CSV table of N, CA and C in Angstrom, one decimal:
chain,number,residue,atom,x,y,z
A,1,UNK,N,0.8,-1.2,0.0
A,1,UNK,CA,0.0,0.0,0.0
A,1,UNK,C,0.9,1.2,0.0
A,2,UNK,N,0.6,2.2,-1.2
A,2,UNK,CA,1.3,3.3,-0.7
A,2,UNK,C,1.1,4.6,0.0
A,3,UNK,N,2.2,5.1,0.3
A,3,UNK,CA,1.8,6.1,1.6
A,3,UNK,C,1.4,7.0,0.6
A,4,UNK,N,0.5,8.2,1.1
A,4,UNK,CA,0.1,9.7,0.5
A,4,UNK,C,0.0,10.3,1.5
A,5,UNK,N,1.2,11.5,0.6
A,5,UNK,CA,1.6,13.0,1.5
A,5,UNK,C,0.7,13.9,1.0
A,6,UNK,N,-0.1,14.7,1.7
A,6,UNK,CA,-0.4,15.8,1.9
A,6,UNK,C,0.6,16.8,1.9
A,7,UNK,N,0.1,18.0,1.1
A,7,UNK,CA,0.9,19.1,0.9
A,7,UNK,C,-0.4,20.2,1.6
A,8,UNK,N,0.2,21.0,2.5
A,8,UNK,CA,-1.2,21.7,2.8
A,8,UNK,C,-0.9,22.9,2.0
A,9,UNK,N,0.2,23.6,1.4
A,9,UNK,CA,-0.6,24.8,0.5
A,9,UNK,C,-1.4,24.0,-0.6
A,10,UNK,N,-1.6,23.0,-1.1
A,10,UNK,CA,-2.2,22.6,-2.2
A,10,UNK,C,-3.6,22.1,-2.0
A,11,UNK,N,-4.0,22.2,-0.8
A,11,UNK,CA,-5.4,21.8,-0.1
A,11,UNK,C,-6.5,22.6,-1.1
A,12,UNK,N,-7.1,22.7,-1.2
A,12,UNK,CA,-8.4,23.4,-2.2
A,12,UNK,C,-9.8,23.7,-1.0
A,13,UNK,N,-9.8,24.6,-0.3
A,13,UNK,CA,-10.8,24.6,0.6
A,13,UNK,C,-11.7,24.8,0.4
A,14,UNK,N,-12.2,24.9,-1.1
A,14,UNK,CA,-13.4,25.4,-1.5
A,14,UNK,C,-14.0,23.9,-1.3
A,15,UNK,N,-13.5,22.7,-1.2
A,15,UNK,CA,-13.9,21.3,-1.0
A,15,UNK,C,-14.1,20.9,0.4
A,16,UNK,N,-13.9,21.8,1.3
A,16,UNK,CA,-14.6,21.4,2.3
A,16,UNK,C,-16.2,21.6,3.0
A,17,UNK,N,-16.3,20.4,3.7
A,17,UNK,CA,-18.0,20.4,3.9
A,17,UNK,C,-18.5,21.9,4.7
A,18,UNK,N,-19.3,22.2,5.1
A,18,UNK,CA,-19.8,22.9,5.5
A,18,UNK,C,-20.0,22.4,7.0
A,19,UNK,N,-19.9,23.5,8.4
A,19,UNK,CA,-19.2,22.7,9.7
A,19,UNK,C,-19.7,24.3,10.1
A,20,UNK,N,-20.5,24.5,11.0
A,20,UNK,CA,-20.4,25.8,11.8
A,20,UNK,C,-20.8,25.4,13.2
A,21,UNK,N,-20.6,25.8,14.4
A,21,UNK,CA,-21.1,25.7,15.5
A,21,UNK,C,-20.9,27.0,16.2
A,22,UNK,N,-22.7,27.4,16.3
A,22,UNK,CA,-22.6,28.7,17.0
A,22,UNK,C,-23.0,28.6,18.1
A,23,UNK,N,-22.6,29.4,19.1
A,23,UNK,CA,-22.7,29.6,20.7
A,23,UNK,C,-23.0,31.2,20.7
A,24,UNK,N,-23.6,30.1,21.6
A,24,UNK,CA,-24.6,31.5,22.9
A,24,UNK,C,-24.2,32.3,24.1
A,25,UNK,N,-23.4,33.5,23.9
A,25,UNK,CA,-23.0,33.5,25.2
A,25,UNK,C,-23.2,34.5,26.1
A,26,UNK,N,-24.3,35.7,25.8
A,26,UNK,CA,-25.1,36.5,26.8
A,26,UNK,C,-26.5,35.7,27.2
A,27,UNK,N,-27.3,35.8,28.4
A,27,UNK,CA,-28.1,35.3,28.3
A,27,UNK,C,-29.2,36.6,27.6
A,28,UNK,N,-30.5,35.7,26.8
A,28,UNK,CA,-31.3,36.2,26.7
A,28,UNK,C,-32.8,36.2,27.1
A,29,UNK,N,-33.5,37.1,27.6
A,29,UNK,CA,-34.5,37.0,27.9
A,29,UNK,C,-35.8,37.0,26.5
A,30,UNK,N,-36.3,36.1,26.9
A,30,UNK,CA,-37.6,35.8,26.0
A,30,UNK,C,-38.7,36.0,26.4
A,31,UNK,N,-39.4,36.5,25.6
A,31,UNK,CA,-41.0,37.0,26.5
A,31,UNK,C,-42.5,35.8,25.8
A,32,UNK,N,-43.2,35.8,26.4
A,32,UNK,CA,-44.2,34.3,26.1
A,32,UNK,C,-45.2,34.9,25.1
A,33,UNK,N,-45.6,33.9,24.5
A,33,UNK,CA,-46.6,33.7,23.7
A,33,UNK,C,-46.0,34.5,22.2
A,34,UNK,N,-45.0,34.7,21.6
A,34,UNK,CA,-44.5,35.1,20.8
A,34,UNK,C,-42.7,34.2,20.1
A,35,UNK,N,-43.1,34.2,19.0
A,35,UNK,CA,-41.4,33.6,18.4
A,35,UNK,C,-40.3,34.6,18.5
A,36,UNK,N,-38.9,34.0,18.8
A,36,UNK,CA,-38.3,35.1,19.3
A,36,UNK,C,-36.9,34.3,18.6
A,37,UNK,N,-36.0,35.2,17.5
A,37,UNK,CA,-34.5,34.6,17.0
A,37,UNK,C,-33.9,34.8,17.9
A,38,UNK,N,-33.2,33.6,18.5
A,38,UNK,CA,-32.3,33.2,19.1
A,38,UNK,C,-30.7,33.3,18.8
A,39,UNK,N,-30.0,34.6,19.5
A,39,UNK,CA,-28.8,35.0,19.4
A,39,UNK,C,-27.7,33.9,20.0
A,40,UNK,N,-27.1,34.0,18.3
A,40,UNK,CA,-25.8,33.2,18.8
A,40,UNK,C,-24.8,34.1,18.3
A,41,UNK,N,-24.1,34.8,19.1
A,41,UNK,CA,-23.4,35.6,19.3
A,41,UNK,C,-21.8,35.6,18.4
A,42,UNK,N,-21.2,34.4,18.3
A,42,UNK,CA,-20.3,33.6,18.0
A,42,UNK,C,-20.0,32.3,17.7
A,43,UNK,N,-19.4,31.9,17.2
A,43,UNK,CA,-19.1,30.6,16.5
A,43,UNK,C,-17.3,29.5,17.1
A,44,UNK,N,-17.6,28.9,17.4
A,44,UNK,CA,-16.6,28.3,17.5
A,44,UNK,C,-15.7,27.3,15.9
A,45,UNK,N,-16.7,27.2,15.1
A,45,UNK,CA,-16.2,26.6,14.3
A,45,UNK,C,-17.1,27.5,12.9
A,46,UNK,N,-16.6,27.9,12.1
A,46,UNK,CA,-17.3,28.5,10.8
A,46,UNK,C,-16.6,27.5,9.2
A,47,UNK,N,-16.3,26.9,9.1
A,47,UNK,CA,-15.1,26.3,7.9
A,47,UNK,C,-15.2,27.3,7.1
A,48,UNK,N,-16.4,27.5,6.3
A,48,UNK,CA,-16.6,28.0,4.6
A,48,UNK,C,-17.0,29.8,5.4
A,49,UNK,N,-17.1,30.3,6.2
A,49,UNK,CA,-17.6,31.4,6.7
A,49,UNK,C,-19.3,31.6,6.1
A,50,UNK,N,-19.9,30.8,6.8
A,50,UNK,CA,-21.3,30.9,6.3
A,50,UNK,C,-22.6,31.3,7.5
A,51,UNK,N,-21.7,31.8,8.6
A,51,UNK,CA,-22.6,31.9,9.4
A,51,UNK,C,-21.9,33.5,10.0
A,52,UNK,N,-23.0,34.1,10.3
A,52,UNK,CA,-23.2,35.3,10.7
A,52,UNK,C,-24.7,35.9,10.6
A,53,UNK,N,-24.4,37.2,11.8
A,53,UNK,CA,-25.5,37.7,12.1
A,53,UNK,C,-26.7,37.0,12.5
A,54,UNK,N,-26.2,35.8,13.8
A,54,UNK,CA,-27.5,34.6,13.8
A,54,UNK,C,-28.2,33.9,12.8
A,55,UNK,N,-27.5,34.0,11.8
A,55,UNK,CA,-28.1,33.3,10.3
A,55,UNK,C,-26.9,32.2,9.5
A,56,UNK,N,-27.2,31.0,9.4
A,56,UNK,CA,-26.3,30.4,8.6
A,56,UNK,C,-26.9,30.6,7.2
A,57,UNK,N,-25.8,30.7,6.1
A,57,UNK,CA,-26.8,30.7,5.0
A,57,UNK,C,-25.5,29.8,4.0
A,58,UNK,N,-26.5,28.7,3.6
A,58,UNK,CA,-25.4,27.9,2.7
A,58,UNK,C,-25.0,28.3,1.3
A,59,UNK,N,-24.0,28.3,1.2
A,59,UNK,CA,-22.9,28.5,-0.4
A,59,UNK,C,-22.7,27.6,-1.2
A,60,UNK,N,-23.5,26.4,-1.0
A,60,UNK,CA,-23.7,25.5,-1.8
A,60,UNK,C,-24.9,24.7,-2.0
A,61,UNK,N,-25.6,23.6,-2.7
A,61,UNK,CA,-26.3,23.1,-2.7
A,61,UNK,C,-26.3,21.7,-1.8
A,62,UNK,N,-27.2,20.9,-1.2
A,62,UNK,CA,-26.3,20.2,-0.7
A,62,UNK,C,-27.6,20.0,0.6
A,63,UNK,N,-27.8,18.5,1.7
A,63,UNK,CA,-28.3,18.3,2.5
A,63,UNK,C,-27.6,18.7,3.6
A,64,UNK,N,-28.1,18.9,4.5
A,64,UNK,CA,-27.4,20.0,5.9
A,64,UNK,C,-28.2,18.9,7.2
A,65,UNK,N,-27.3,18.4,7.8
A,65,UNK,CA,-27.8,18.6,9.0
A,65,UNK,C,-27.7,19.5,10.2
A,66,UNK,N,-28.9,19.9,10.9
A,66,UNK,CA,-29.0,20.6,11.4
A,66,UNK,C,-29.3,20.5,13.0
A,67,UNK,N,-28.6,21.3,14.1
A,67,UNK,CA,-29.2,20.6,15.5
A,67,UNK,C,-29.0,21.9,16.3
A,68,UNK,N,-30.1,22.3,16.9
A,68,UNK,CA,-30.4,23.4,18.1
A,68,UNK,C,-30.3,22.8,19.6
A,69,UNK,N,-29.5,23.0,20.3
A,69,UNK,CA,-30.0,22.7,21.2
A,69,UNK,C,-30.3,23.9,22.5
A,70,UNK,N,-31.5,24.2,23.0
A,70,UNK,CA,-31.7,25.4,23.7
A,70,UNK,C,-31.6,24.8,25.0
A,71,UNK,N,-30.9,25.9,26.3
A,71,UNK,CA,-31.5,25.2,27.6
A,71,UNK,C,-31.7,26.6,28.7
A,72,UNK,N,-33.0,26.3,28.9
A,72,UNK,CA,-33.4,26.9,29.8
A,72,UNK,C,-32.8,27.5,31.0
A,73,UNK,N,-32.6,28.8,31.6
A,73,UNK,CA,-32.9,28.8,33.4
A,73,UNK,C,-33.7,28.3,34.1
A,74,UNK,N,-35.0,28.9,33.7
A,74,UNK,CA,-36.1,28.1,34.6
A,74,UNK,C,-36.6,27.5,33.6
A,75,UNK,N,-37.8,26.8,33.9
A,75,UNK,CA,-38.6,25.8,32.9
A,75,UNK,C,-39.8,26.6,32.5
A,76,UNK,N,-40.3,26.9,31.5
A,76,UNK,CA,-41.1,27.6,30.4
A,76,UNK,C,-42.5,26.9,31.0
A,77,UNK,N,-43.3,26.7,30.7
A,77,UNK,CA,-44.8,26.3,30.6
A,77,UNK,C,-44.5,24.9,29.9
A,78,UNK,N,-44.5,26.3,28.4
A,78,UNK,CA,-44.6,25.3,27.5
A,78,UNK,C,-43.4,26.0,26.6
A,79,UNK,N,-42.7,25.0,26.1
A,79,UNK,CA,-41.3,25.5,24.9
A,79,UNK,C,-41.4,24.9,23.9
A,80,UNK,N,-41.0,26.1,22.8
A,80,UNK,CA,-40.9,25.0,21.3
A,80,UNK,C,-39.2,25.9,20.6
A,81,UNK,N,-39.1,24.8,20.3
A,81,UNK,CA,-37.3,25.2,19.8
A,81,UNK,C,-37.5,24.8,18.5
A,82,UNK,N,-38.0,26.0,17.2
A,82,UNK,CA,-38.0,26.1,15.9
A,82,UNK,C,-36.8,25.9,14.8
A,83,UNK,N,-36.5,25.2,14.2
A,83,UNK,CA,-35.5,25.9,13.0
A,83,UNK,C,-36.4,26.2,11.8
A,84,UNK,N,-35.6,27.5,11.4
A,84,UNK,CA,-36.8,27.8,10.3
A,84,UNK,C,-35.8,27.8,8.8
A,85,UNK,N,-36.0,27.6,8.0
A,85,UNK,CA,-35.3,27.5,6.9
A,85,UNK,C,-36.0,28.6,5.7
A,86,UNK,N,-35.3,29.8,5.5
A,86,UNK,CA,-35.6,31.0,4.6
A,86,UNK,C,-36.8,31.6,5.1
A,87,UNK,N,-36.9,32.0,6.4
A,87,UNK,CA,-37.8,32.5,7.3
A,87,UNK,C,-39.2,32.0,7.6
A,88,UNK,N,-39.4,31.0,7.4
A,88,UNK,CA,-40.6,30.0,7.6
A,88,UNK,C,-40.1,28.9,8.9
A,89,UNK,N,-41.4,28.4,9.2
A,89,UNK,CA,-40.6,27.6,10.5
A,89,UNK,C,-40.6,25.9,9.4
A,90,UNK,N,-39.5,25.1,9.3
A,90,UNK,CA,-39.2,24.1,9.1
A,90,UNK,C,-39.1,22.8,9.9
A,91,UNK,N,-38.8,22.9,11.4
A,91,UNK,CA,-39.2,21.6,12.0
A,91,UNK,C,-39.1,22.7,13.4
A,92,UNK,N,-39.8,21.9,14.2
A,92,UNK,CA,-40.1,21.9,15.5
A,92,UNK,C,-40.1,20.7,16.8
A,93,UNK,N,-39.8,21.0,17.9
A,93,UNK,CA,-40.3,19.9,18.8
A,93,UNK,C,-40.4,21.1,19.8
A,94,UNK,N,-41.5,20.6,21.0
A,94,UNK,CA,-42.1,21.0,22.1
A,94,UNK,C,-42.3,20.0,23.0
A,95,UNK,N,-42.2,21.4,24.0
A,95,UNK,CA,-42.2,20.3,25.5
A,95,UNK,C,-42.9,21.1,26.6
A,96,UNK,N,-43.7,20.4,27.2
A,96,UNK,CA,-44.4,20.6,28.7
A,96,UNK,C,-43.4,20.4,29.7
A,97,UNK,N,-43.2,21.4,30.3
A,97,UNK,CA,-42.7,21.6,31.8
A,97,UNK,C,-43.4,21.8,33.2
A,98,UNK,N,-43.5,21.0,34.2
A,98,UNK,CA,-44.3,21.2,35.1
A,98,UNK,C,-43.4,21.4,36.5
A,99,UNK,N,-42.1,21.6,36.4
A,99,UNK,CA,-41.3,22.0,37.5
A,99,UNK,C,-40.3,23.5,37.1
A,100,UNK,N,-40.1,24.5,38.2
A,100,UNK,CA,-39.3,25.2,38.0
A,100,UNK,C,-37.4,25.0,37.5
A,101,UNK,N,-37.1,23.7,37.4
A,101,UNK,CA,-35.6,23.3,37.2
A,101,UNK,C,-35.6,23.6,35.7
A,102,UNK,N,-33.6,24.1,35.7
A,102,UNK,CA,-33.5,24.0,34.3
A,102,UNK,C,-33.7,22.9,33.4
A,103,UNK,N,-33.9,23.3,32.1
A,103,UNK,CA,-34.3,21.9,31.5
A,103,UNK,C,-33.6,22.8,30.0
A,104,UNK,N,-33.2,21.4,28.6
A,104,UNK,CA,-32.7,21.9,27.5
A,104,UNK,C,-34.0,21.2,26.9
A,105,UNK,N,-34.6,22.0,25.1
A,105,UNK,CA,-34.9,21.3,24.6
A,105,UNK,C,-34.3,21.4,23.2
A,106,UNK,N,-34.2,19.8,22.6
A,106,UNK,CA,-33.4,20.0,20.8
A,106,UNK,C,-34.3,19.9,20.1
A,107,UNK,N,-33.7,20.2,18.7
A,107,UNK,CA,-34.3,20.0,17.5
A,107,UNK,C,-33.5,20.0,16.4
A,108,UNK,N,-33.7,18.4,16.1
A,108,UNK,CA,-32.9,18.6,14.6
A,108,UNK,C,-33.4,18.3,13.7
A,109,UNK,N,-32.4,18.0,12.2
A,109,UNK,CA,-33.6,18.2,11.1
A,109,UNK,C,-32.3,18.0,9.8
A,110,UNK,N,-32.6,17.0,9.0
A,110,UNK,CA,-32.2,17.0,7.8
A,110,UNK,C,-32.7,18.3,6.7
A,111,UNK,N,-31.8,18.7,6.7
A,111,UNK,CA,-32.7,19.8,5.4
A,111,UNK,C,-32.0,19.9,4.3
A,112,UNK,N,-32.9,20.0,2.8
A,112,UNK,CA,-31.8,20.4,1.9
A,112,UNK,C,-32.3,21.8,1.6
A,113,UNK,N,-30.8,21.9,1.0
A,113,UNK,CA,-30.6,23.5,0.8
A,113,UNK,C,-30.0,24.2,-0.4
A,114,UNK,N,-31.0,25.3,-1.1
A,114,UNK,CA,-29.6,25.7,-2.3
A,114,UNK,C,-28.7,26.5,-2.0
A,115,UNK,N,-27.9,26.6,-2.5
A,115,UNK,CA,-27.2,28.3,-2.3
A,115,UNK,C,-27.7,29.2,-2.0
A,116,UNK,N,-27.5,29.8,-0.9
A,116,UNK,CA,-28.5,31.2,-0.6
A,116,UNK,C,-29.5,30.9,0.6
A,117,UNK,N,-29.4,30.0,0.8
A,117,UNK,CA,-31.0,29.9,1.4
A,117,UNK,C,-30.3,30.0,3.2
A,118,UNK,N,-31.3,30.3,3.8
A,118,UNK,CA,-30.4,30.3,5.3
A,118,UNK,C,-31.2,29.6,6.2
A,119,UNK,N,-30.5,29.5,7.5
A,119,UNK,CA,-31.4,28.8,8.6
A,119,UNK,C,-31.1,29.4,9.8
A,120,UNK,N,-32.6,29.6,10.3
A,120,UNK,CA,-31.9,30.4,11.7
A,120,UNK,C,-33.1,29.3,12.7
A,121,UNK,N,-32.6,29.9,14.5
A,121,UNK,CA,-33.8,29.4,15.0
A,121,UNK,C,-34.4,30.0,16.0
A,122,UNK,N,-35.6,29.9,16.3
A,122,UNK,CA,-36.5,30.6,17.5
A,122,UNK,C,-36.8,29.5,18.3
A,123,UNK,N,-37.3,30.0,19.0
A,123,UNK,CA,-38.0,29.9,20.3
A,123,UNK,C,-39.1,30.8,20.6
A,124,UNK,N,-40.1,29.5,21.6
A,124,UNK,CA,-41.6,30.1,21.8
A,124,UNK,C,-41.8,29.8,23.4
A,125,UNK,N,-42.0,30.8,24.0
A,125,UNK,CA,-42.6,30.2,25.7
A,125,UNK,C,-44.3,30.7,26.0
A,126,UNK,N,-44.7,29.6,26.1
A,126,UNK,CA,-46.2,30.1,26.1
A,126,UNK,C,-46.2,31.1,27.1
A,127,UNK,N,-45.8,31.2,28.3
A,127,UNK,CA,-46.5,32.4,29.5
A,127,UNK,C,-44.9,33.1,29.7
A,128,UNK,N,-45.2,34.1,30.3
A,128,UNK,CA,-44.3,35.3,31.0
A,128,UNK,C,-42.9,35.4,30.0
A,129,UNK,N,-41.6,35.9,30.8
A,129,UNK,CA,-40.8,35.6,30.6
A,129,UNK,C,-39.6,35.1,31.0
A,130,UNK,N,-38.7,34.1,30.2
A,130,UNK,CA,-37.8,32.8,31.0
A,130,UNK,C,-36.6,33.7,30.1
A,131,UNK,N,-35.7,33.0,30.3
A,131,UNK,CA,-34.2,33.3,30.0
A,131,UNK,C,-33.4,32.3,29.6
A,132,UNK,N,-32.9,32.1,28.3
A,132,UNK,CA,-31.8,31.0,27.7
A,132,UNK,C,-30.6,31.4,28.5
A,133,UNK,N,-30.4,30.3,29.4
A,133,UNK,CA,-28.9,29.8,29.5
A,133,UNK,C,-28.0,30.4,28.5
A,134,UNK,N,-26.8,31.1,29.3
A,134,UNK,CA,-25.5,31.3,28.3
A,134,UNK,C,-24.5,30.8,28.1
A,135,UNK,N,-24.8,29.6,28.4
A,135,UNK,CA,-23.5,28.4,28.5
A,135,UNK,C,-23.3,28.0,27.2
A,136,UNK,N,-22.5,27.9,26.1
A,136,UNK,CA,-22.2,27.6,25.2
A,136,UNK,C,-22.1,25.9,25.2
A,137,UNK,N,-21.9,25.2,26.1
A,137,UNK,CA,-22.1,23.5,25.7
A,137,UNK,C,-23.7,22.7,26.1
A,138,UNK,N,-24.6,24.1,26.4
A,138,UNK,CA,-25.9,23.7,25.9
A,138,UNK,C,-26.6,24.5,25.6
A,139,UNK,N,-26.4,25.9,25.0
A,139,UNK,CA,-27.3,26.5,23.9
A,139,UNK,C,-26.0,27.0,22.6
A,140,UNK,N,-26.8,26.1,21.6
A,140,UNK,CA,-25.7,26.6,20.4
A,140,UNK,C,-26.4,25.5,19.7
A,141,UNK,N,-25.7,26.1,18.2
A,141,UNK,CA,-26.7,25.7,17.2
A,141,UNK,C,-25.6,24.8,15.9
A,142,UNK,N,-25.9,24.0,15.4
A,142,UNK,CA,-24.7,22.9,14.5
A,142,UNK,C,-25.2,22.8,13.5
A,143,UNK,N,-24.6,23.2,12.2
A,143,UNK,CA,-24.8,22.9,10.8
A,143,UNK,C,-23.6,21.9,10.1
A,144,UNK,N,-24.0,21.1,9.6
A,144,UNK,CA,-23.2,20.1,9.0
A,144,UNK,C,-23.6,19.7,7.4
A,145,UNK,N,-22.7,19.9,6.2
A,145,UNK,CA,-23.0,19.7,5.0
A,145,UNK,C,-23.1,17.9,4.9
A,146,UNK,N,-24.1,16.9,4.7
A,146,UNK,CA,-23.5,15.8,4.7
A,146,UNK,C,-23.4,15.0,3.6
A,147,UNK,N,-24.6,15.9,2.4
A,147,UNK,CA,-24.4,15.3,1.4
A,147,UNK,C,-24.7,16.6,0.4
């Protein structure tokens, strides 16, 4: 078998997947009965630079997977953690909470996507208002090109 060297000026990065992970790192307050975009402030990982301004938007065509994960301070009523794809909501999951402890909820979602199109995500708290956690290793948001 033979060995293969890598040359890294000769890399072509326009061939790399698409890889972002954004984090959250002020808390924010959310008010109930209303959808609310969810700031991610910064990114620990961007590859292709396709994420900004709370918006991933893909530079290629191509299936994405996608994963929010929100977590609460206190526990909401009721929570729904949206990704919406080109400002529409595209998948959802919801949860009933009946104790004041923190609690996270996810949502992922295969999506395809053309060039151009972006994904962001909200959050809904039926009553008052609760506050996202600013811990970045449980609110932050993951895009992955996988096919």
């Amino acid at each position: 078998m033979a060995n293969t060297k890598i040359q890294s000026d000769r890399i072509d990065s326009s061939n790399r997947s698409s890889v972002i992970v954004g984090k959250s790192t002020p808390s924010q307050s959310i008010s109930g009965a209303t959808y609310t975009k969810v700031t991610f402030n910064s990114e620990t990982q961007d590859v292709r630079g396709e994420f900004s301004s709370n918006t991933f938007t893909a530079d290629e065509d191509g299936v994405y997977l996608v994963h929010s994960s929100i977590m609460w301070s206190t526990s909401p009523p009721v929570v729904i953690n949206c990704i919406y794809k080109n400002g529409s909501a595209y998948k959802r999951t919801q949860r009933s909470h009946s104790s004041s402890y923190q609690n996270s909820r996810d949502c992922t979602a295969s999506v395809s996507l053309v060039a151009g199109d972006t994904i962001e995500v909200y959050v809904y708290v039926s009553s008052g208002t609760h506050t996202v956690w600013n811990d970045p290793t449980y609110t932050y948001l993951t895009v992955t090109r996988i096919s």
